Short mmCIF file of C-alpha atoms in Angstrom, two decimals:
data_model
loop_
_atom_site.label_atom_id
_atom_site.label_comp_id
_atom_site.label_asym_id
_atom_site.label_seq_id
_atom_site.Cartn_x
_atom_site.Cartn_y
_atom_site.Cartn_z
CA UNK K 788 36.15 -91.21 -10.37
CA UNK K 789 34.08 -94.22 -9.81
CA UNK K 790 30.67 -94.95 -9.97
CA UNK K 791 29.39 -97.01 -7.07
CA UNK K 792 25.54 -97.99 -6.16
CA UNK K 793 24.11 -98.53 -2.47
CA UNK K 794 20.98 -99.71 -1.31
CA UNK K 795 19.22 -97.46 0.85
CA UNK K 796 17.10 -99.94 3.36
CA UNK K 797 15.07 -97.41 4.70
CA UNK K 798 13.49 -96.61 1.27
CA UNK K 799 14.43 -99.83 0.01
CA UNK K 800 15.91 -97.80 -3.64
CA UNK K 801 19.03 -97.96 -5.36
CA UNK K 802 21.30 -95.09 -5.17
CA UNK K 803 24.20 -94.41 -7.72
CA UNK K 804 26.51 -91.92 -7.21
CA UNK K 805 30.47 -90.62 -8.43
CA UNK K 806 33.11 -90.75 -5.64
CA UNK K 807 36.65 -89.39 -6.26
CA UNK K 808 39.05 -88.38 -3.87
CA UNK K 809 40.51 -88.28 -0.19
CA UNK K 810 39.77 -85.65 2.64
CA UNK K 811 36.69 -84.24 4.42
CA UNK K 812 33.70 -85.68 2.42
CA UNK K 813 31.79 -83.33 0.48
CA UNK K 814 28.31 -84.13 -1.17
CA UNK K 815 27.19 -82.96 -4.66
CA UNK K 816 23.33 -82.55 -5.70
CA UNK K 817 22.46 -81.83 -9.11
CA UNK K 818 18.98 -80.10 -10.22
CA UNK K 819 16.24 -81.80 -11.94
CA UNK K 820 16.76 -83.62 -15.34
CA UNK K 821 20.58 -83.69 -14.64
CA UNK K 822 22.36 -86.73 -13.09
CA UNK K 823 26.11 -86.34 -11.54
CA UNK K 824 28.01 -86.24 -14.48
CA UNK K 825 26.78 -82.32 -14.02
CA UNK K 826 29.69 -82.13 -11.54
CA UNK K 827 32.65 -83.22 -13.42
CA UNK K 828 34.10 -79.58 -13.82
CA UNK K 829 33.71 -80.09 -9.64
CA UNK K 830 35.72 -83.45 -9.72
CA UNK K 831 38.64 -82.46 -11.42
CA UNK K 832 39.13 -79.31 -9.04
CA UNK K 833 37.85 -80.37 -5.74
CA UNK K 834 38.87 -84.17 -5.61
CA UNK K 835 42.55 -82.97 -4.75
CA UNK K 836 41.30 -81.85 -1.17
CA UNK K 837 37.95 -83.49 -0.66
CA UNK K 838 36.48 -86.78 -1.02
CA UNK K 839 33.79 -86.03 -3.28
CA UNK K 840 30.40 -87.68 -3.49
CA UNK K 841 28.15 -86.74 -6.24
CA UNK K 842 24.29 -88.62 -5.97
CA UNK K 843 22.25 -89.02 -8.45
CA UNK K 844 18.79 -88.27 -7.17
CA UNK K 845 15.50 -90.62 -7.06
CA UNK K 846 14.38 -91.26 -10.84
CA UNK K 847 17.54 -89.60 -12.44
CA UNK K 848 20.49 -90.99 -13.35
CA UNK K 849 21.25 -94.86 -11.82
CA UNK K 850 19.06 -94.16 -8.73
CA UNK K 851 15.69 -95.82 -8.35
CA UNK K 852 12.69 -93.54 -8.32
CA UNK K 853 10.17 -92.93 -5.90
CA UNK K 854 6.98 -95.08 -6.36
CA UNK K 855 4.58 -92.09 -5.06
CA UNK K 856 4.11 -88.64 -5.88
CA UNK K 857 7.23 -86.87 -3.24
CA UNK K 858 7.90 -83.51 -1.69
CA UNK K 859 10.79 -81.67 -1.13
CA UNK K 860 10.94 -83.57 2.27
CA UNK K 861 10.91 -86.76 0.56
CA UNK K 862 14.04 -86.08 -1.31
CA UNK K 863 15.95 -84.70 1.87
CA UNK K 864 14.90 -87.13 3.82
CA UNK K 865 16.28 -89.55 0.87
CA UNK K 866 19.53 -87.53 0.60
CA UNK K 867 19.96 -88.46 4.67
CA UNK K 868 19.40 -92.03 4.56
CA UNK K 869 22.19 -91.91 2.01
CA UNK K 870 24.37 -89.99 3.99
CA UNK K 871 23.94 -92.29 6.64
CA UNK K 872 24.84 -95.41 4.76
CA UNK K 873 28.59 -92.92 4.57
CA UNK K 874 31.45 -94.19 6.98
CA UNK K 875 32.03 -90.26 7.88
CA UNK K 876 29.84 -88.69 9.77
CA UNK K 877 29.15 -85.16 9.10
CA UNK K 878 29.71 -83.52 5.23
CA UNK K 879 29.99 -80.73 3.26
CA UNK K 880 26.79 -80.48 1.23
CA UNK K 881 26.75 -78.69 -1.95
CA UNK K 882 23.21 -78.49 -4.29
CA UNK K 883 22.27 -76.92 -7.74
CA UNK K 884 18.41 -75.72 -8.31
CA UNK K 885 16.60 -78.31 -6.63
CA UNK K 886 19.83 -80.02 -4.79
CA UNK K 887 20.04 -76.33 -3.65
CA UNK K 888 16.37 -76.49 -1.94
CA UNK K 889 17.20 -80.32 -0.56
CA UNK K 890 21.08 -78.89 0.70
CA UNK K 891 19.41 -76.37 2.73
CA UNK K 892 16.64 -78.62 3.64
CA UNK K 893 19.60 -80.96 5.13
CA UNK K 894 20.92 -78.29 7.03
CA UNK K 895 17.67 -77.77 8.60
CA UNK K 896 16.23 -81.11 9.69
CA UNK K 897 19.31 -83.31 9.98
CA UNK K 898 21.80 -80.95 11.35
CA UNK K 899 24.15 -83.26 12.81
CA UNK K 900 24.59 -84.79 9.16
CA UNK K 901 25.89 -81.15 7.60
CA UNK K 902 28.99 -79.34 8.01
CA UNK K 903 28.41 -76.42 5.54
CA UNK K 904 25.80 -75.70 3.15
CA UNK K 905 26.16 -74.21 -0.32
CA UNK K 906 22.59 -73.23 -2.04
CA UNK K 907 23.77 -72.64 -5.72
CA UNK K 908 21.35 -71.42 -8.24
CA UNK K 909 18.43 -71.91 -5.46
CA UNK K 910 14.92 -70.70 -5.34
CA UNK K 911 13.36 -68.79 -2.44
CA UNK K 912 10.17 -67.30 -1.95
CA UNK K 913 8.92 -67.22 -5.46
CA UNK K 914 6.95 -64.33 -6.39
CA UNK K 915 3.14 -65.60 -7.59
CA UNK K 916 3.72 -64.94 -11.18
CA UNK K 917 7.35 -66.89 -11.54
CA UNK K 918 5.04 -69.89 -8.80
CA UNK K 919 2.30 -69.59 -11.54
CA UNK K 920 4.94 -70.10 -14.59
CA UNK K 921 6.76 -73.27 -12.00
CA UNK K 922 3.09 -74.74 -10.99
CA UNK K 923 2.03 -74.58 -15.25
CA UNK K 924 4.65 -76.34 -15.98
CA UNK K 925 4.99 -79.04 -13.14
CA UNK K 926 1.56 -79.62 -14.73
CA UNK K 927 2.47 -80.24 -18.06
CA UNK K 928 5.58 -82.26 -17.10
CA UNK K 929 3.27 -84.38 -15.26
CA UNK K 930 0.78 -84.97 -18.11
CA UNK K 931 3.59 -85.50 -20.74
CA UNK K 932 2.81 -82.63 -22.24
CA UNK K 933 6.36 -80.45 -21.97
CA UNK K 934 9.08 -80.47 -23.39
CA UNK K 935 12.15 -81.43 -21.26
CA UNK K 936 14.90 -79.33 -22.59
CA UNK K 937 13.09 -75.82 -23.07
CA UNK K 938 14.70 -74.14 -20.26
CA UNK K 939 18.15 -74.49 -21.92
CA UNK K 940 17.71 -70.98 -23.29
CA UNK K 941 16.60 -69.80 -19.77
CA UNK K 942 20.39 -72.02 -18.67
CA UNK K 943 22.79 -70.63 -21.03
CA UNK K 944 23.96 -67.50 -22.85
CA UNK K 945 23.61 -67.97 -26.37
CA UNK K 946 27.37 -68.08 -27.13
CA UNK K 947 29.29 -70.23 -29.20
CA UNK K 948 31.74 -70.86 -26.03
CA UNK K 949 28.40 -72.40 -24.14
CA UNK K 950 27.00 -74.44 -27.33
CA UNK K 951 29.21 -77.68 -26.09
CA UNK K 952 27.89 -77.31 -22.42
CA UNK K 953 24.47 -76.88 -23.82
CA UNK K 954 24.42 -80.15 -25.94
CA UNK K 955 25.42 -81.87 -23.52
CA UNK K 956 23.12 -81.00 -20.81
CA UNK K 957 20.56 -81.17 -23.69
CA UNK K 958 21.45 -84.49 -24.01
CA UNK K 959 20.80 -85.28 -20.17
CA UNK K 960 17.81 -83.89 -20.36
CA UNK K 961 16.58 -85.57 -23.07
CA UNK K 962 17.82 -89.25 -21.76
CA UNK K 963 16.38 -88.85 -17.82
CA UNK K 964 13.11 -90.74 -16.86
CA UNK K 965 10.44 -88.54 -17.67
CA UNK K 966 8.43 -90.35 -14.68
CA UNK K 967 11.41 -88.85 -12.34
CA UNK K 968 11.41 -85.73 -14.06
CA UNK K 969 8.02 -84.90 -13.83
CA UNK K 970 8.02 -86.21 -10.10
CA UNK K 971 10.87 -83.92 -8.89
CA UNK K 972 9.84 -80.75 -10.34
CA UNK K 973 6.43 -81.42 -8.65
CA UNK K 974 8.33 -81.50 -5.63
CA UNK K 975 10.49 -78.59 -6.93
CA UNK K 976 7.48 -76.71 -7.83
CA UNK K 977 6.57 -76.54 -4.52
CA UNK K 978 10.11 -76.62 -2.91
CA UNK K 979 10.88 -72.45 -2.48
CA UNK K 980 8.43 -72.43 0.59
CA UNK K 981 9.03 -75.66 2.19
CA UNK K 982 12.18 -74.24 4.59
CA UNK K 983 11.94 -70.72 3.76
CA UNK K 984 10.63 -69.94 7.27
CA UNK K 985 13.20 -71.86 9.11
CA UNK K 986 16.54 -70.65 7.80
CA UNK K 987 17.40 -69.25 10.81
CA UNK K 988 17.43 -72.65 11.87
CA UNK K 989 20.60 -73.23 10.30
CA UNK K 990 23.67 -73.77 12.32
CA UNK K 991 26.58 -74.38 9.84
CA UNK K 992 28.41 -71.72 7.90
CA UNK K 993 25.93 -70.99 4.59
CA UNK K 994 27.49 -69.94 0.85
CA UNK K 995 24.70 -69.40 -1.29
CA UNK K 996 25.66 -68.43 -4.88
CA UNK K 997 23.68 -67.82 -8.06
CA UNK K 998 24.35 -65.91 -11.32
CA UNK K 999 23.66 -62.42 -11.84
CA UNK K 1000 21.79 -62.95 -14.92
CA UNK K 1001 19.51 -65.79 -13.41
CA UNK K 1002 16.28 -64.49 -13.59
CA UNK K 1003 14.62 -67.34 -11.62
CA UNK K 1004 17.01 -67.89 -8.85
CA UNK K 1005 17.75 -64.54 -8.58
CA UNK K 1006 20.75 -62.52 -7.18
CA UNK K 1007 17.81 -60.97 -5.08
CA UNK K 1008 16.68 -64.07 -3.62
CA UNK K 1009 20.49 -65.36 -2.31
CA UNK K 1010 21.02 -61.84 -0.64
CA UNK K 1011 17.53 -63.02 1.00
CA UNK K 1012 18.81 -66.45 1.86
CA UNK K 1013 22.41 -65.32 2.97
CA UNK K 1014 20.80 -62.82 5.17
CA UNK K 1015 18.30 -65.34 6.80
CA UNK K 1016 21.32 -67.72 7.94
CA UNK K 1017 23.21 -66.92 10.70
CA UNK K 1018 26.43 -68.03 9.08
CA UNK K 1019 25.37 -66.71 5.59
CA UNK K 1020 27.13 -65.34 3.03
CA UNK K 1021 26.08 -64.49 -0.86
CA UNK K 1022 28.41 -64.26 -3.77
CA UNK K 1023 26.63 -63.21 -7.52
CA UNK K 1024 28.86 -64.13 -10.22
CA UNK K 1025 29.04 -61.72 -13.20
CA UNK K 1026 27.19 -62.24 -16.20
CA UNK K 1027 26.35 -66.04 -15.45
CA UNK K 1028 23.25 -67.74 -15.69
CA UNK K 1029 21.69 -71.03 -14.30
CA UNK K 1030 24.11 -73.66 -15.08
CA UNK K 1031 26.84 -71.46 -13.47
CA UNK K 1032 28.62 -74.61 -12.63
CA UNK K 1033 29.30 -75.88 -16.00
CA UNK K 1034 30.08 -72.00 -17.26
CA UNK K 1035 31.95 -70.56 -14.94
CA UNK K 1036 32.98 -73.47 -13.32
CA UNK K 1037 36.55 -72.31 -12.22
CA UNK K 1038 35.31 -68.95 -10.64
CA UNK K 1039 32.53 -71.46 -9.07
CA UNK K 1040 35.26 -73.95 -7.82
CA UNK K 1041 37.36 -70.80 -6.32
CA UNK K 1042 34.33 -70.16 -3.83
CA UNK K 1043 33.73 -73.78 -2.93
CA UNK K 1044 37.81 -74.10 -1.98
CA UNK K 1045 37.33 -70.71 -0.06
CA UNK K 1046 34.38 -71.50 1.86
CA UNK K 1047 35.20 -75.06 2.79
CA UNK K 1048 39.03 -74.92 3.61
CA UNK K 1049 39.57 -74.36 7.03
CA UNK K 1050 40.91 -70.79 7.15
CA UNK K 1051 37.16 -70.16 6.15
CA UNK K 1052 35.29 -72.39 8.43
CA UNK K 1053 34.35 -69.65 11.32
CA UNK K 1054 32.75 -67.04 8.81
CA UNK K 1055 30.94 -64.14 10.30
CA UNK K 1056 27.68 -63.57 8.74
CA UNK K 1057 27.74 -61.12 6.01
CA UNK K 1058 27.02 -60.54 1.91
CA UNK K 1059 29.72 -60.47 -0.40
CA UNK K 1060 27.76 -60.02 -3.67
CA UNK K 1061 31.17 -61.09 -5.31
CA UNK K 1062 32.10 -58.36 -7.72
#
């Protein structure tokens, strides 16, 4: 696994991103405050088959940040520019929280870029109260006020098997540019309604998977999101919350080989809430 940096021209911003691996090219995103080290569980499984790309997003990680205040749109149409620097031409895109929202977004406006989508741990349709709770405390990130690791209780079971994984998302959170911290969960914030309306817009097979004890991207809303995509398809993983990547990472890796090998790649439509 290397790490590698490309100028994107259009945007004229650094990227950095992990690449491991030979095969159909698959793209990671991680969520806000995280950088692509969040995919190593990923790596080790998936770099066997795939050629895997995991980005670091604008202001996280070794990726420039944006110089105004972005939306979602910004960040997607980021993610394409560095798709587009690729050799390949179409990918496998994979996102977590808010590289869920820009996946999907991908699948939606730059369609010939996108293979298959999987929307893990994504937010749709927010209800006004949990919007309310999201908008408060985009707020506070933006005046400084906030503190950057509080949702690790929200992220992980309080087990002693999850303490490791917790420190050391802890400590990503705690070394990422506040400036694109606060920027991104503006965008992210905002991000549940940008594409809501449009996901039967999407053309490519769609695996969207969350935990069943995430509270804020809810087993509810990826039923919703499965069942808006013509190619869609749910799986809830037992007793998992947010960071269901890092946690349950081999029962999360299982899915991503099913979905994207090519016995797979002519789903039907359906919900398999994965019990």
């Amino acid at each position: 696994m290397m790490r590698k940096t490309q100028r994107l021209s259009e945007f004229n911003l650094q990227a950095s991103y992990l690449e491991a691996g030979q095969g159909e090219p698959l793209l990671l995103i991680h969520g806000v405050g995280m950088n692509a080290d969040a995919w190593e569980p990923q790596f080790s499984a998936l770099q066997a088959q795939f050629h895997v790309i995991a980005v670091d997003m604008p202001g996280h990680g070794g990726s420039d940040g944006f110089t105004h205040a972005p939306t979602l749109q910004d960040y997607v149409a980021w993610m394409a520019a560095f798709l587009r620097t690729r050799p390949q031409q179409r990918f496998a895109v994979a996102g977590h929280s808010m590289g869920a929202l820009i996946a999907a977004g991908l699948a939606i406006d730059h369609p010939e870029l996108v293979s298959h989508a999987v929307v893990m741990s994504g937010v749709y349709q927010r209800s006004e109260q949990a919007r309310a709770a999201v908008l408060q405390r985009a707020g506070e990130l933006a005046r400084g006020d906030a503190q950057l690791d509080s949702p690790l209780a929200r992220w992980f079971s309080d087990t002693q098997e999850q303490a490791a994984l917790r420190r050391r998302v802890s400590g990503w959170l705690n070394q990422v540019s506040r400036d694109g911290y606060a920027k991104a969960y503006q965008a992210f914030a905002a991000g549940d309604a940008v594409y809501a309306g449009r996901w039967g817009e999407i053309r490519c097979p769609v695996l969207v998977l969350t935990g069943e004890l995430d509270a804020n991207s809810s087993p509810a809303m990826a039923r919703q999101m499965a069942l808006a995509a013509p190619q869609g398809q749910a799986v809830i993983v037992n007793n998992a919350k947010h960071m269901v990547n890092l946690t349950d990472a081999a029962r999360v890796n299982e899915e991503l080989l099913a979905f994207l090998t090519p016995t797979h790649r002519h789903a039907t439509a359906g919900v398999n809430d994965g019990h």
